[in-house]
Each structure stands twice: as structure tokens, then as C-alpha cells.
PDB file of C-alpha atoms in Angstrom:
ATOM      1  CA  MET A   1      -5.389  -5.186  -6.981  1.00 59.00           C
ATOM      2  CA  GLU A   2      -7.230  -2.794  -4.668  1.00 67.00           C
ATOM      3  CA  LEU A   3      -4.989  -0.208  -3.032  1.00 68.00           C
ATOM      4  CA  ASN A   4      -5.430   1.485   0.323  1.00 76.00           C
ATOM      5  CA  THR A   5      -5.269   5.158  -0.674  1.00 75.00           C
ATOM      6  CA  ASN A   6      -3.977   6.098   2.784  1.00 81.00           C
ATOM      7  CA  TYR A   7      -0.621   4.601   1.792  1.00 86.00           C
ATOM      8  CA  ILE A   8      -0.071   5.935  -1.736  1.00 92.00           C
ATOM      9  CA  ASN A   9       1.062   9.338  -3.024  1.00 95.00           C
ATOM     10  CA  LYS A  10       3.272  10.131  -0.030  1.00 95.00           C
ATOM     11  CA  ILE A  11       6.324  12.236   0.726  1.00 96.00           C
ATOM     12  CA  GLY A  12       8.797   9.866   2.370  1.00 94.00           C
ATOM     13  CA  THR A  13      11.371  12.352   3.626  1.00 94.00           C
ATOM     14  CA  ILE A  14      12.699  15.867   3.127  1.00 95.00           C
ATOM     15  CA  TYR A  15      15.860  17.455   4.508  1.00 95.00           C
ATOM     16  CA  PRO A  16      18.570  19.968   3.568  1.00 96.00           C
ATOM     17  CA  ILE A  17      21.846  18.532   2.268  1.00 95.00           C
ATOM     18  CA  ASN A  18      25.373  19.825   1.967  1.00 90.00           C
ATOM     19  CA  PRO A  19      26.014  20.470  -1.758  1.00 85.00           C
ATOM     20  CA  ASP A  20      29.636  19.273  -1.416  1.00 87.00           C
ATOM     21  CA  ASN A  21      29.026  15.814   0.041  1.00 90.00           C
ATOM     22  CA  GLU A  22      25.203  15.378  -0.045  1.00 89.00           C
ATOM     23  CA  GLN A  23      25.106  14.663   3.707  1.00 93.00           C
ATOM     24  CA  PRO A  24      22.223  15.998   5.834  1.00 94.00           C
ATOM     25  CA  MET A  25      22.826  19.556   6.985  1.00 92.00           C
ATOM     26  CA  TYR A  26      20.861  21.453   9.605  1.00 90.00           C
ATOM     27  CA  TYR A  27      23.085  24.504  10.219  1.00 89.00           C
ATOM     28  CA  ILE A  28      24.271  26.784   7.466  1.00 89.00           C
ATOM     29  CA  ASN A  29      27.285  28.771   8.608  1.00 89.00           C
ATOM     30  CA  TYR A  30      28.119  32.062   6.908  1.00 90.00           C
ATOM     31  CA  ASP A  31      31.035  34.497   7.107  1.00 90.00           C
ATOM     32  CA  LYS A  32      29.163  37.771   6.521  1.00 90.00           C
ATOM     33  CA  ALA A  33      25.517  38.684   6.220  1.00 88.00           C
ATOM     34  CA  PRO A  34      23.324  39.672   4.590  1.00 91.00           C
ATOM     35  CA  LEU A  35      23.999  37.152   1.850  1.00 91.00           C
ATOM     36  CA  LYS A  36      22.136  35.451  -0.947  1.00 94.00           C
ATOM     37  CA  TYR A  37      21.796  31.698  -0.509  1.00 93.00           C
ATOM     38  CA  GLN A  38      20.363  28.713  -2.333  1.00 93.00           C
ATOM     39  CA  ILE A  39      19.681  25.548  -0.327  1.00 94.00           C
ATOM     40  CA  ASN A  40      19.773  21.995  -1.664  1.00 94.00           C
ATOM     41  CA  LEU A  41      16.908  19.786  -0.490  1.00 95.00           C
ATOM     42  CA  TYR A  42      16.720  16.005  -0.703  1.00 94.00           C
ATOM     43  CA  PHE A  43      13.315  14.356  -0.710  1.00 93.00           C
ATOM     44  CA  SER A  44      11.599  11.131  -1.644  1.00 92.00           C
ATOM     45  CA  LEU A  45       8.186  10.338  -3.066  1.00 92.00           C
ATOM     46  CA  ILE A  46       6.727   6.987  -2.101  1.00 91.00           C
ATOM     47  CA  ALA A  47       4.122   4.908  -3.947  1.00 91.00           C
ATOM     48  CA  ILE A  48       3.087   7.565  -6.429  1.00 91.00           C
ATOM     49  CA  GLU A  49       0.964   6.616  -9.398  1.00 90.00           C
ATOM     50  CA  ILE A  50       2.911   6.043 -12.623  1.00 89.00           C
ATOM     51  CA  ASN A  51       0.304   7.635 -14.889  1.00 90.00           C
ATOM     52  CA  ARG A  52      -0.253  10.785 -12.843  1.00 92.00           C
ATOM     53  CA  ASN A  53       1.213  14.295 -12.967  1.00 95.00           C
ATOM     54  CA  TYR A  54       2.009  15.995  -9.669  1.00 96.00           C
ATOM     55  CA  ILE A  55       2.892  19.424  -8.409  1.00 96.00           C
ATOM     56  CA  LEU A  56       5.266  19.777  -5.485  1.00 95.00           C
ATOM     57  CA  HIS A  57       4.794  23.127  -3.793  1.00 97.00           C
ATOM     58  CA  LEU A  58       7.931  24.262  -1.952  1.00 97.00           C
ATOM     59  CA  ASN A  59       7.636  26.979   0.672  1.00 97.00           C
ATOM     60  CA  ILE A  60      10.423  28.260   2.944  1.00 97.00           C
ATOM     61  CA  LYS A  61       9.587  30.721   5.732  1.00 97.00           C
ATOM     62  CA  SER A  62      12.033  32.355   8.109  1.00 96.00           C
ATOM     63  CA  SER A  63      11.589  33.052  11.800  1.00 95.00           C
ATOM     64  CA  ASP A  64      11.080  36.744  11.001  1.00 90.00           C
ATOM     65  CA  GLY A  65       7.797  35.743   9.334  1.00 92.00           C
ATOM     66  CA  LEU A  66       8.970  36.364   5.764  1.00 95.00           C
ATOM     67  CA  THR A  67       8.430  33.885   2.965  1.00 97.00           C
ATOM     68  CA  LYS A  68      11.819  33.230   1.382  1.00 97.00           C
ATOM     69  CA  VAL A  69      10.792  30.677  -1.293  1.00 97.00           C
ATOM     70  CA  ASP A  70       7.350  29.932  -2.729  1.00 97.00           C
ATOM     71  CA  THR A  71       7.485  27.830  -5.897  1.00 96.00           C
ATOM     72  CA  ASP A  72       6.001  24.835  -7.722  1.00 96.00           C
ATOM     73  CA  LEU A  73       7.889  21.865  -9.173  1.00 93.00           C
ATOM     74  CA  ASN A  74       6.325  19.483 -11.709  1.00 94.00           C
ATOM     75  CA  VAL A  75       6.773  15.703 -11.395  1.00 91.00           C
ATOM     76  CA  ASN A  76       5.427  12.905 -13.574  1.00 89.00           C
ATOM     77  CA  GLY A  77       5.329   9.328 -12.257  1.00 84.00           C
ATOM     78  CA  LYS A  78       6.656   8.018 -15.594  1.00 83.00           C
ATOM     79  CA  GLU A  79       9.866  10.017 -15.129  1.00 81.00           C
ATOM     80  CA  LEU A  80      10.921   8.047 -12.048  1.00 77.00           C
ATOM     81  CA  LEU A  81      13.335   5.142 -12.104  1.00 68.00           C
ATOM     82  CA  GLU A  82      11.941   2.007 -13.652  1.00 75.00           C
ATOM     83  CA  GLU A  83      13.608  -0.241 -11.059  1.00 75.00           C
ATOM     84  CA  ASN A  84      11.340   1.278  -8.392  1.00 77.00           C
ATOM     85  CA  ARG A  85       8.127   0.441 -10.214  1.00 82.00           C
ATOM     86  CA  ILE A  86       5.534  -1.953  -8.904  1.00 82.00           C
ATOM     87  CA  ASN A  87       3.881  -2.645 -12.231  1.00 76.00           C
ATOM     88  CA  GLU A  88       1.103  -4.790 -10.789  1.00 77.00           C
ATOM     89  CA  ALA A  89      -0.111  -1.815  -8.738  1.00 84.00           C
ATOM     90  CA  GLY A  90       0.864   0.975 -11.146  1.00 86.00           C
ATOM     91  CA  LEU A  91       3.058   2.651  -8.513  1.00 90.00           C
ATOM     92  CA  THR A  92       6.622   3.929  -8.314  1.00 89.00           C
ATOM     93  CA  SER A  93       8.927   5.697  -5.859  1.00 90.00           C
ATOM     94  CA  GLY A  94      11.902   7.969  -6.291  1.00 88.00           C
ATOM     95  CA  THR A  95      14.323  10.393  -4.717  1.00 88.00           C
ATOM     96  CA  PHE A  96      15.217  13.910  -5.821  1.00 87.00           C
ATOM     97  CA  THR A  97      17.606  16.700  -5.036  1.00 88.00           C
ATOM     98  CA  VAL A  98      16.380  20.199  -5.854  1.00 90.00           C
ATOM     99  CA  LYS A  99      17.844  23.640  -5.360  1.00 92.00           C
ATOM    100  CA  SER A 100      15.642  26.344  -3.962  1.00 94.00           C
ATOM    101  CA  SER A 101      15.506  29.720  -5.587  1.00 94.00           C
ATOM    102  CA  ILE A 102      17.997  32.214  -4.174  1.00 95.00           C
ATOM    103  CA  PHE A 103      16.917  33.948  -0.964  1.00 95.00           C
ATOM    104  CA  ARG A 104      18.371  36.506   1.440  1.00 94.00           C
ATOM    105  CA  VAL A 105      19.899  35.401   4.739  1.00 93.00           C
ATOM    106  CA  ASN A 106      20.009  38.164   7.354  1.00 91.00           C
ATOM    107  CA  GLU A 107      22.624  38.643  10.049  1.00 91.00           C
ATOM    108  CA  GLY A 108      22.288  36.675  13.267  1.00 91.00           C
ATOM    109  CA  VAL A 109      20.735  33.294  13.949  1.00 94.00           C
ATOM    110  CA  ASN A 110      17.771  32.631  11.679  1.00 95.00           C
ATOM    111  CA  PHE A 111      15.392  29.668  11.779  1.00 97.00           C
ATOM    112  CA  TYR A 112      13.595  28.353   8.691  1.00 97.00           C
ATOM    113  CA  ASN A 113      10.629  26.074   8.128  1.00 97.00           C
ATOM    114  CA  VAL A 114      10.563  24.144   4.854  1.00 97.00           C
ATOM    115  CA  ASN A 115       7.164  22.837   3.749  1.00 97.00           C
ATOM    116  CA  LEU A 116       6.635  20.532   0.775  1.00 97.00           C
ATOM    117  CA  VAL A 117       3.095  19.776  -0.450  1.00 98.00           C
ATOM    118  CA  LEU A 118       2.331  16.986  -2.946  1.00 97.00           C
ATOM    119  CA  ARG A 119      -0.806  17.580  -4.983  1.00 97.00           C
ATOM    120  CA  ASP A 120      -2.466  16.279  -8.131  1.00 96.00           C
ATOM    121  CA  ALA A 121      -1.615  18.505 -11.124  1.00 97.00           C
ATOM    122  CA  GLU A 122      -5.045  18.090 -12.719  1.00 96.00           C
ATOM    123  CA  THR A 123      -7.467  18.172  -9.784  1.00 96.00           C
ATOM    124  CA  GLY A 124      -5.448  20.096  -7.190  1.00 96.00           C
ATOM    125  CA  ILE A 125      -6.153  17.417  -4.564  1.00 95.00           C
ATOM    126  CA  ILE A 126      -3.511  17.506  -1.820  1.00 97.00           C
ATOM    127  CA  TYR A 127      -2.112  14.041  -1.132  1.00 96.00           C
ATOM    128  CA  ASP A 128       0.546  14.761   1.462  1.00 97.00           C
ATOM    129  CA  SER A 129       2.743  17.409   3.035  1.00 97.00           C
ATOM    130  CA  SER A 130       5.962  17.329   5.007  1.00 97.00           C
ATOM    131  CA  ASP A 131       8.061  19.815   6.968  1.00 97.00           C
ATOM    132  CA  THR A 132      11.694  20.156   7.943  1.00 96.00           C
ATOM    133  CA  HIS A 133      13.807  22.924   9.437  1.00 96.00           C
ATOM    134  CA  PHE A 134      17.262  24.456   9.219  1.00 96.00           C
ATOM    135  CA  VAL A 135      19.192  27.277  10.875  1.00 96.00           C
ATOM    136  CA  THR A 136      21.586  29.908   9.538  1.00 94.00           C
ATOM    137  CA  ARG A 137      24.247  31.353  11.826  1.00 92.00           C
ATOM    138  CA  GLN A 138      27.566  33.123  11.658  1.00 88.00           C
ATOM    139  CA  ASP A 139      30.423  30.624  11.485  1.00 81.00           C
ATOM    140  CA  PRO A 140      31.758  30.143  15.063  1.00 73.00           C
ATOM    141  CA  ASP A 141      35.347  30.209  13.710  1.00 72.00           C
ATOM    142  CA  VAL A 142      34.756  33.688  12.246  1.00 63.00           C
ATOM    143  CA  ILE A 143      33.244  34.970  15.520  1.00 58.00           C
ATOM    144  CA  ASN A 144      36.205  33.715  17.609  1.00 55.00           C
ATOM    145  CA  ASN A 145      38.919  35.223  15.387  1.00 54.00           C
TER     146      ASN A 145
END
């Protein structure tokens, strides 16, 4: 079976989630700043090759221009759920939740860009990248009391 390479090795989605209920979360409220924070991110990989090793590069930058997180995660296609495999094509898909490393959140409203890059672990070829955003702000209930 010949595959159209434009449709394999893709990031399907990426977004921050609430660690308590795993629902999408776009604002992180805090009581006092500065504080140290670790964000949970949910993402999916679509039609990745079963016999390939990948590196996911995670980068989080804040609106003040500082890089808050800059790290690599290793993924192997064989580690993904077998029920998602398309054996005839040698492809699989899967979802993940990862925690970022701990970073500093400053006082005030702060905007963050999250970038995830999927690349081949052996050749370094970049297959796909995806971005999402989130905001940190002081909890409105704390401000009004």
C-alpha cells in the first residue's frame, strides 16, 4: 500500500487540561504570584509509523519573551495502543497527557505560547508542529475580596 506522506506523522491536537478533571483549560488562575507551576498538556499523534522512534520537542514561551520550558520527549510507535493500529499500512495513533517541567509564573496577566514539534529521532526530519496558548491571571475572586 502506497501512503501519501502528507497525511502521516502528524500532531492531531494539543491543549492544556485541568489536572483535576482533564477538561480543556485556557486560563490558569492563581492566588499569589510569583509562583512555580507545572501545566498538563493533552495531545494526539495521528498516523505515526509503528517501527519509528520520534522526538517531541516541547517549548513554552511567555509574553515577556522568556522561554519557560524547552524539553524533548521520546515516543516509539510500538508503545501506542494496539487497537489504534492499521497493520496493513504500518501506522498507529495515540493520545498522551504530559506534565511540563516546573516554571515561574509572574504577577499580572501573562500569555503563553506552547509549541510541539514532531521529528524523527534518527534523522532529525521535522514531520509536523502545532501551537496552542494559555493565560495566567490572578483569580478574580481573590481580587474582589
